[in-house]
PDB file of C-alpha atoms in Angstrom:
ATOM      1  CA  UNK W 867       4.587 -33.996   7.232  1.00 67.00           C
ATOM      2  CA  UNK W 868       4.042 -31.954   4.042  1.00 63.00           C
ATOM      3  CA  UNK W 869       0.532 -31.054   5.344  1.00 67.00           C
ATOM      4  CA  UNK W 870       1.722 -29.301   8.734  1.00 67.00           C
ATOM      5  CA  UNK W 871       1.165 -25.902   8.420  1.00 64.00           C
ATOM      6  CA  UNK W 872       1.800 -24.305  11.798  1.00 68.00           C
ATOM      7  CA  UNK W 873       3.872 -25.288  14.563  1.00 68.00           C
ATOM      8  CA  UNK W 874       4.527 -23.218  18.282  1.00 69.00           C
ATOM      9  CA  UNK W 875       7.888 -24.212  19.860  1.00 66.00           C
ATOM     10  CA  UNK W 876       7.890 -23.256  23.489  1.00 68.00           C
ATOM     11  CA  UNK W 877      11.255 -21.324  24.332  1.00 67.00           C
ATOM     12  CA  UNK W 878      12.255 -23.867  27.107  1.00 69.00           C
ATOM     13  CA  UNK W 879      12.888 -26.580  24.595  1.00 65.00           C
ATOM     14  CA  UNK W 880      16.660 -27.604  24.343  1.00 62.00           C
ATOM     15  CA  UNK W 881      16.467 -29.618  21.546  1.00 64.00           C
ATOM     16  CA  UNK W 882      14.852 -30.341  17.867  1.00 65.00           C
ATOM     17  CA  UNK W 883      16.608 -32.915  15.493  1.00 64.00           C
ATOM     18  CA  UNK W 884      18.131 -30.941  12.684  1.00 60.00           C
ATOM     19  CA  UNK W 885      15.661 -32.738   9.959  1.00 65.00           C
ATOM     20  CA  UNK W 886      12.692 -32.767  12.141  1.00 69.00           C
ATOM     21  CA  UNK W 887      10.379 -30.589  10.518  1.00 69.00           C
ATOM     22  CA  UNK W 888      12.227 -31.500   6.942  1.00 69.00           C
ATOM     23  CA  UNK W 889       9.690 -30.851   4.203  1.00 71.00           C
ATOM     24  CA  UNK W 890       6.876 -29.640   6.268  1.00 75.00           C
ATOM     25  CA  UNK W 891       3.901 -27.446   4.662  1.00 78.00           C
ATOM     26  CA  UNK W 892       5.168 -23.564   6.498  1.00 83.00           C
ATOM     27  CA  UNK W 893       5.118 -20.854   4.426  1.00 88.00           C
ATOM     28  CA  UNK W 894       6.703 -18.478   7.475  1.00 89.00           C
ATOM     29  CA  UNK W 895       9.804 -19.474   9.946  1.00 88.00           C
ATOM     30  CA  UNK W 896      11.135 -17.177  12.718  1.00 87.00           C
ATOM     31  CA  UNK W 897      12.233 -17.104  16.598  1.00 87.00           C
ATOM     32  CA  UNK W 898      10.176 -17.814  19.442  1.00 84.00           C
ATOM     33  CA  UNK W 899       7.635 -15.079  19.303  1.00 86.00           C
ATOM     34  CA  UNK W 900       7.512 -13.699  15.561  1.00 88.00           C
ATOM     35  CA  UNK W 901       4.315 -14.477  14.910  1.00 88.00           C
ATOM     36  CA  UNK W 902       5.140 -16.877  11.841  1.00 86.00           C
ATOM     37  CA  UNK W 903       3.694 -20.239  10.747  1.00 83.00           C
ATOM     38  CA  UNK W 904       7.148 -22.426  12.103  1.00 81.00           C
ATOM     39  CA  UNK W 905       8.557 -20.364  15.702  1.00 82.00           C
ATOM     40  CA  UNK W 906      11.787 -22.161  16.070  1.00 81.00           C
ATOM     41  CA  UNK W 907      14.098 -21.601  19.556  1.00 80.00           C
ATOM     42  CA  UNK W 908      17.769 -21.374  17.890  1.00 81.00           C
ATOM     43  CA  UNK W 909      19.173 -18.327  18.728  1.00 84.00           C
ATOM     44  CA  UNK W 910      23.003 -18.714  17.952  1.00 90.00           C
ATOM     45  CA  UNK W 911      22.669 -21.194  14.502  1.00 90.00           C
ATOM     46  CA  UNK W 912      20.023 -22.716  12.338  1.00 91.00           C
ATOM     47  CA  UNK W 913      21.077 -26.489  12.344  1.00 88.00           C
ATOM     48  CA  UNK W 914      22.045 -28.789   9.201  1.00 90.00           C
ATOM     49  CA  UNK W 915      18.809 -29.538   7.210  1.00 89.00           C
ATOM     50  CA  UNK W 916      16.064 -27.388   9.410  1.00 87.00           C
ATOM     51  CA  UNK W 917      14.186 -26.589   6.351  1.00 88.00           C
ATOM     52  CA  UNK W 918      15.238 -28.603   3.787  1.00 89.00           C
ATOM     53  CA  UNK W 919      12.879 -29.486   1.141  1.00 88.00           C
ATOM     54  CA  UNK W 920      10.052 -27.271   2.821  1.00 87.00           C
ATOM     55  CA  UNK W 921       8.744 -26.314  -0.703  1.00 89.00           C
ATOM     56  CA  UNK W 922       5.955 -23.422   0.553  1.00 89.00           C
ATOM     57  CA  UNK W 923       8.190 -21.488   3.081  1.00 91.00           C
ATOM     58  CA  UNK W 924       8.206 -17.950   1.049  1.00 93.00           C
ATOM     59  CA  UNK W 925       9.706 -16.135   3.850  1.00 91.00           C
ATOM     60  CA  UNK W 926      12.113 -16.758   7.172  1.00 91.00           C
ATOM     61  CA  UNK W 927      13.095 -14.180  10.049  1.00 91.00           C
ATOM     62  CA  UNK W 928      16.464 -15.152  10.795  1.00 92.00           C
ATOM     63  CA  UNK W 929      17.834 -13.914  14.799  1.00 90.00           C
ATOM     64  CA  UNK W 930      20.388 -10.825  14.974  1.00 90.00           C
ATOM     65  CA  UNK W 931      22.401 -13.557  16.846  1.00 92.00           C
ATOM     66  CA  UNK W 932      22.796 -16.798  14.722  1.00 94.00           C
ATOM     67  CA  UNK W 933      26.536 -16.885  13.546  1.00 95.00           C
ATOM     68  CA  UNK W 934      26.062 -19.896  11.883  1.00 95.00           C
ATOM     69  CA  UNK W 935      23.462 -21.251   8.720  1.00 95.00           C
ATOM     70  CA  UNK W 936      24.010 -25.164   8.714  1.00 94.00           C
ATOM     71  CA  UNK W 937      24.594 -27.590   5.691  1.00 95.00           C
ATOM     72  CA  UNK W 938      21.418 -28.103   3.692  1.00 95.00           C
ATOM     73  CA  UNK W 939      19.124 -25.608   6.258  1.00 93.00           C
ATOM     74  CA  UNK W 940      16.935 -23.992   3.261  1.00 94.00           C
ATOM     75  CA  UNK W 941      17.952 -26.835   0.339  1.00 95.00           C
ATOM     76  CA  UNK W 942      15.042 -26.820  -2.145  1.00 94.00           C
ATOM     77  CA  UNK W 943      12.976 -24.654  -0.079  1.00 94.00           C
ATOM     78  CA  UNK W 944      11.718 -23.576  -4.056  1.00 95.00           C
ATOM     79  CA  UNK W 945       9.371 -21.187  -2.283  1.00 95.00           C
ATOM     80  CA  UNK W 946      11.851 -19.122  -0.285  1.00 95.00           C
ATOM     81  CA  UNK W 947      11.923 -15.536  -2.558  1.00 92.00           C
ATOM     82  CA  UNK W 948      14.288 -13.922   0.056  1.00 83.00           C
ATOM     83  CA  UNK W 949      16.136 -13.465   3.050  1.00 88.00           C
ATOM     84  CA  UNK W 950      17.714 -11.505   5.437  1.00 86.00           C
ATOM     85  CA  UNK W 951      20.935 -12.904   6.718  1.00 91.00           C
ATOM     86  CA  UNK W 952      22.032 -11.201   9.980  1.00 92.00           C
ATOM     87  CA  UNK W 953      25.349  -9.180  10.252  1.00 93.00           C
ATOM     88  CA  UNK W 954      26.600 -11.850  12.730  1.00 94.00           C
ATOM     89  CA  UNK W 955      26.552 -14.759  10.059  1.00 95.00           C
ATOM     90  CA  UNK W 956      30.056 -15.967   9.894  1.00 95.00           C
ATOM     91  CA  UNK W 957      29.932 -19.265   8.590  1.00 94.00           C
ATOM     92  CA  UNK W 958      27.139 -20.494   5.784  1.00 95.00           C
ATOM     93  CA  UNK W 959      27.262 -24.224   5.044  1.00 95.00           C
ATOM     94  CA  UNK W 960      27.770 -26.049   2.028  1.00 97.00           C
ATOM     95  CA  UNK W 961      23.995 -26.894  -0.253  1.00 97.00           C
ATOM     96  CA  UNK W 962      22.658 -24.053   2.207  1.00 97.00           C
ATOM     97  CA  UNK W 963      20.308 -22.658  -0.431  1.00 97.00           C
ATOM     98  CA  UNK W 964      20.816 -24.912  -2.977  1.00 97.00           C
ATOM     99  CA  UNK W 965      17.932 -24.950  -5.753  1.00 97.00           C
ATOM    100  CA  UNK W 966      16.015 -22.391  -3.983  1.00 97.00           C
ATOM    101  CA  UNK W 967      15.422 -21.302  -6.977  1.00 96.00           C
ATOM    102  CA  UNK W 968      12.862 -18.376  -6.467  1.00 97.00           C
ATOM    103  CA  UNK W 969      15.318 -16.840  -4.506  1.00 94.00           C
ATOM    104  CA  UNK W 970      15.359 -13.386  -6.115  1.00 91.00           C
ATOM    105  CA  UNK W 971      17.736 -11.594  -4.243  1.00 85.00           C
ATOM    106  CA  UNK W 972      20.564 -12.205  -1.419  1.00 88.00           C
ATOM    107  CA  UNK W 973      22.932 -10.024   0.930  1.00 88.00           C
ATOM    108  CA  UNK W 974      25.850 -11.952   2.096  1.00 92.00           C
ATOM    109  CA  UNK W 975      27.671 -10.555   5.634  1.00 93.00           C
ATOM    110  CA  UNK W 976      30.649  -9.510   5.695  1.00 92.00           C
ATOM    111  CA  UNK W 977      31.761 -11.450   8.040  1.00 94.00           C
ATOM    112  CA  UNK W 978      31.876 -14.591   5.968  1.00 95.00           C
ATOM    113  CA  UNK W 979      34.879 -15.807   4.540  1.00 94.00           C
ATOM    114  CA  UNK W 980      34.324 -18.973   2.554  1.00 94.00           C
ATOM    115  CA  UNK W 981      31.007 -19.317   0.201  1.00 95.00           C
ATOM    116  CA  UNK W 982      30.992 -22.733   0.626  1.00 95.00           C
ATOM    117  CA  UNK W 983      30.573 -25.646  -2.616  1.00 96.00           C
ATOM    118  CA  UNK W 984      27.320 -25.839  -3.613  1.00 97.00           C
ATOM    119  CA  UNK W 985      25.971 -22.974  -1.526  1.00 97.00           C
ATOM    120  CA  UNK W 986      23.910 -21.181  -4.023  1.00 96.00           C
ATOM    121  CA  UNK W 987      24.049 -23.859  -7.100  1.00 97.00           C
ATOM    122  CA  UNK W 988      20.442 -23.752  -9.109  1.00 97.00           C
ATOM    123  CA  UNK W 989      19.279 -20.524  -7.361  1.00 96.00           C
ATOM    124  CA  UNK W 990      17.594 -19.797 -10.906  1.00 96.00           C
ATOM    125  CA  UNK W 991      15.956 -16.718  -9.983  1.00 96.00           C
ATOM    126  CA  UNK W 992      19.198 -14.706  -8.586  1.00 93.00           C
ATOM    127  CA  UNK W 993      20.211 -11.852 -11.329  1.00 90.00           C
ATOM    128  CA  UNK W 994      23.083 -10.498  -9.406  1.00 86.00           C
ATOM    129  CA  UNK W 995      25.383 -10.838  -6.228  1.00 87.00           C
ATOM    130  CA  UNK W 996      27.726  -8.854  -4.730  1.00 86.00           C
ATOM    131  CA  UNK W 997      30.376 -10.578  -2.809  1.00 90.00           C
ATOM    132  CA  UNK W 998      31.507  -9.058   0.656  1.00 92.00           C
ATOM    133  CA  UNK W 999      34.750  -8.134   1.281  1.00 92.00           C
ATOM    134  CA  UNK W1000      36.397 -10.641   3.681  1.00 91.00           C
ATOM    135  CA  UNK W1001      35.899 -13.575   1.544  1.00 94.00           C
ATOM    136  CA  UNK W1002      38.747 -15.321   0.380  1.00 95.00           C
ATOM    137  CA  UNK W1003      37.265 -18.557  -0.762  1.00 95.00           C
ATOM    138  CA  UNK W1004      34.458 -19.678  -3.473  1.00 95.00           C
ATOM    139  CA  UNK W1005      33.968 -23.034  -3.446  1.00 95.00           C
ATOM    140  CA  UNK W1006      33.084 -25.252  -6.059  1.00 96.00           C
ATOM    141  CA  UNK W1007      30.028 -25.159  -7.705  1.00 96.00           C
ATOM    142  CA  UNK W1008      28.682 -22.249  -5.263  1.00 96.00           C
ATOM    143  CA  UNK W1009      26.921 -20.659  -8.510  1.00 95.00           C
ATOM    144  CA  UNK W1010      26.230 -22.990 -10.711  1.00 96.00           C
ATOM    145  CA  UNK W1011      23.762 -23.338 -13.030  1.00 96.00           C
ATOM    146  CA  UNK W1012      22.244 -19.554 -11.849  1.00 94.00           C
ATOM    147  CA  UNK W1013      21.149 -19.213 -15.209  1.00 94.00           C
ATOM    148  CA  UNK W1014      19.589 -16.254 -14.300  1.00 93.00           C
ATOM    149  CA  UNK W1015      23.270 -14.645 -12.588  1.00 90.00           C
ATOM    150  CA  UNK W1016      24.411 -12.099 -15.038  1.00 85.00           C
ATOM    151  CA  UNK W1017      26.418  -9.901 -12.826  1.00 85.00           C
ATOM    152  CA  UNK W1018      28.814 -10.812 -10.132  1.00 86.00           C
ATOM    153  CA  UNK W1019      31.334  -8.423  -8.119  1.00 84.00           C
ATOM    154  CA  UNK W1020      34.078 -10.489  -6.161  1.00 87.00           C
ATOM    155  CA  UNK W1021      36.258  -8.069  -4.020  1.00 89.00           C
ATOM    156  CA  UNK W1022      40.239  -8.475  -4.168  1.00 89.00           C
ATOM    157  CA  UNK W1023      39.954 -10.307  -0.509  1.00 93.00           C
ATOM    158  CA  UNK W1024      39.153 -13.378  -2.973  1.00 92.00           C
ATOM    159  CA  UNK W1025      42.119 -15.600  -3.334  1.00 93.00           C
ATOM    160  CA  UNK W1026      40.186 -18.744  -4.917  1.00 94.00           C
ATOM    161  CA  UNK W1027      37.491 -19.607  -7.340  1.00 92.00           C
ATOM    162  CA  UNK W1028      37.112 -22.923  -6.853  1.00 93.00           C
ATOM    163  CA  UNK W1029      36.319 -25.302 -10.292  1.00 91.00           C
ATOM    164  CA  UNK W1030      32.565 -24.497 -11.575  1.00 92.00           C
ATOM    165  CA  UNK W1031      31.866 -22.027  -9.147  1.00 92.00           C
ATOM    166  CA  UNK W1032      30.161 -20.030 -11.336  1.00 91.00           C
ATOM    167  CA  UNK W1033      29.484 -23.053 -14.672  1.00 92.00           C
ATOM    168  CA  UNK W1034      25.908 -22.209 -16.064  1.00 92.00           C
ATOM    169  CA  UNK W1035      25.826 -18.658 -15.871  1.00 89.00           C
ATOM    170  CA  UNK W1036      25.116 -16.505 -18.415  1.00 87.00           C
ATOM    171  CA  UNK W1037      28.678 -14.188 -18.035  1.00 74.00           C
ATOM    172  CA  UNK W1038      29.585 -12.531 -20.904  1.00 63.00           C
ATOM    173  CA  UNK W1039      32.678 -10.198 -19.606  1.00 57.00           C
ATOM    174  CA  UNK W1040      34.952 -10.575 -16.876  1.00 58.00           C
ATOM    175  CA  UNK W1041      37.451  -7.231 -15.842  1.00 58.00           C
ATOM    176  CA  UNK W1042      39.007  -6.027 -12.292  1.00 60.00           C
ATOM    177  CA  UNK W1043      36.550  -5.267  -9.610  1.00 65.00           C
ATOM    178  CA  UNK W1044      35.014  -1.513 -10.692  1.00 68.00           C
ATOM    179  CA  UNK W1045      35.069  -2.533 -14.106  1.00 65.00           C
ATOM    180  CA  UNK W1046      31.600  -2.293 -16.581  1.00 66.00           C
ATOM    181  CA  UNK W1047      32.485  -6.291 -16.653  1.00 60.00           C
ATOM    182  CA  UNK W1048      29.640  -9.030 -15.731  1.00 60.00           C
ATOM    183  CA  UNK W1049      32.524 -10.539 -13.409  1.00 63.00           C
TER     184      UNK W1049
END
């Protein structure tokens, strides 16, 4: 339904199928309320695949309370140029933002411990990330082919670098963390 452009979810629905608005036309999603093109009821997680492939969202309002971002939820939304991710976000699933890749800039919680494979792989537009402290895990792939990523701090908390995590990125210099070192 690439040519839906505005949708009202009433705040006693239950339920909505994790790919059923999948590739719709919104340029706006937020909670029940915000004003935006796509008002969506979750509250505590945004499911597996909620906005996959919507290629005009620019913008989502994401709920102080979601802990969790599911597997796929913004993959190739091309469009998206940022967002907030709430304090509470503990747990971001694997191809979460993969190939968003106008996604400029990014501020991962600390309360996240694994960047999961595949995560942020073809975010083209991402210059630089700095990785909370807490995480101990990057899984494969999560940067790849951010050919755009030229400067990366990982805290010490980080105990593996999974293979390719960061293949395709233009890293010239790698030191300890507070070093003048791209990674």
């Amino acid at each position: 339904c690439s040519k839906l452009a505005s949708i009202k979810i009433p705040a006693g629905l239950t339920t909505i199928g994790s790919t059923a608005f999948s590739g719709c036309g919104f340029t706006t999603a937020g909670p029940t309320g915000s004003g935006c093109d796509y008002e969506f009821p979750w509250t505590t997680s945004i499911p597996d695949n909620a906005f996959r492939g919507c290629g005009k969202l620019t913008s989502v309002e994401i709920p102080a309370g979601v802990t969790k971002i599911g597997t796929y939820a913004f993959y190739s939304c091309s469009s998206l140029t940022g967002i907030r991710i709430p304090s509470g976000v503990t747990s971001i699933g694997k191809y979460a933002f993969y190939s968003c890749s106008s996604l400029t800039g990014i501020q991962i919680p600390a309360g996240v411990k694994t960047i999961d494979a595949d995560t942020f792989e073809r975010c083209s537009a991402l210059t630089s990330i700095d990785i909370p402290s807490g995480v101990t895990t990057i899984g494969s792939a999560a940067f790849k082919d951010c050919s755009n990523l030229a400067k990366i701090t990982v805290p010490a908390s980080v105990t593996k670098v999974s293979n390719n995590a960061f293949a395709g990125c233009p890293l010239e210099t790698a030191g300890p963390t507070g070093s003048d070192c791209d990674y």
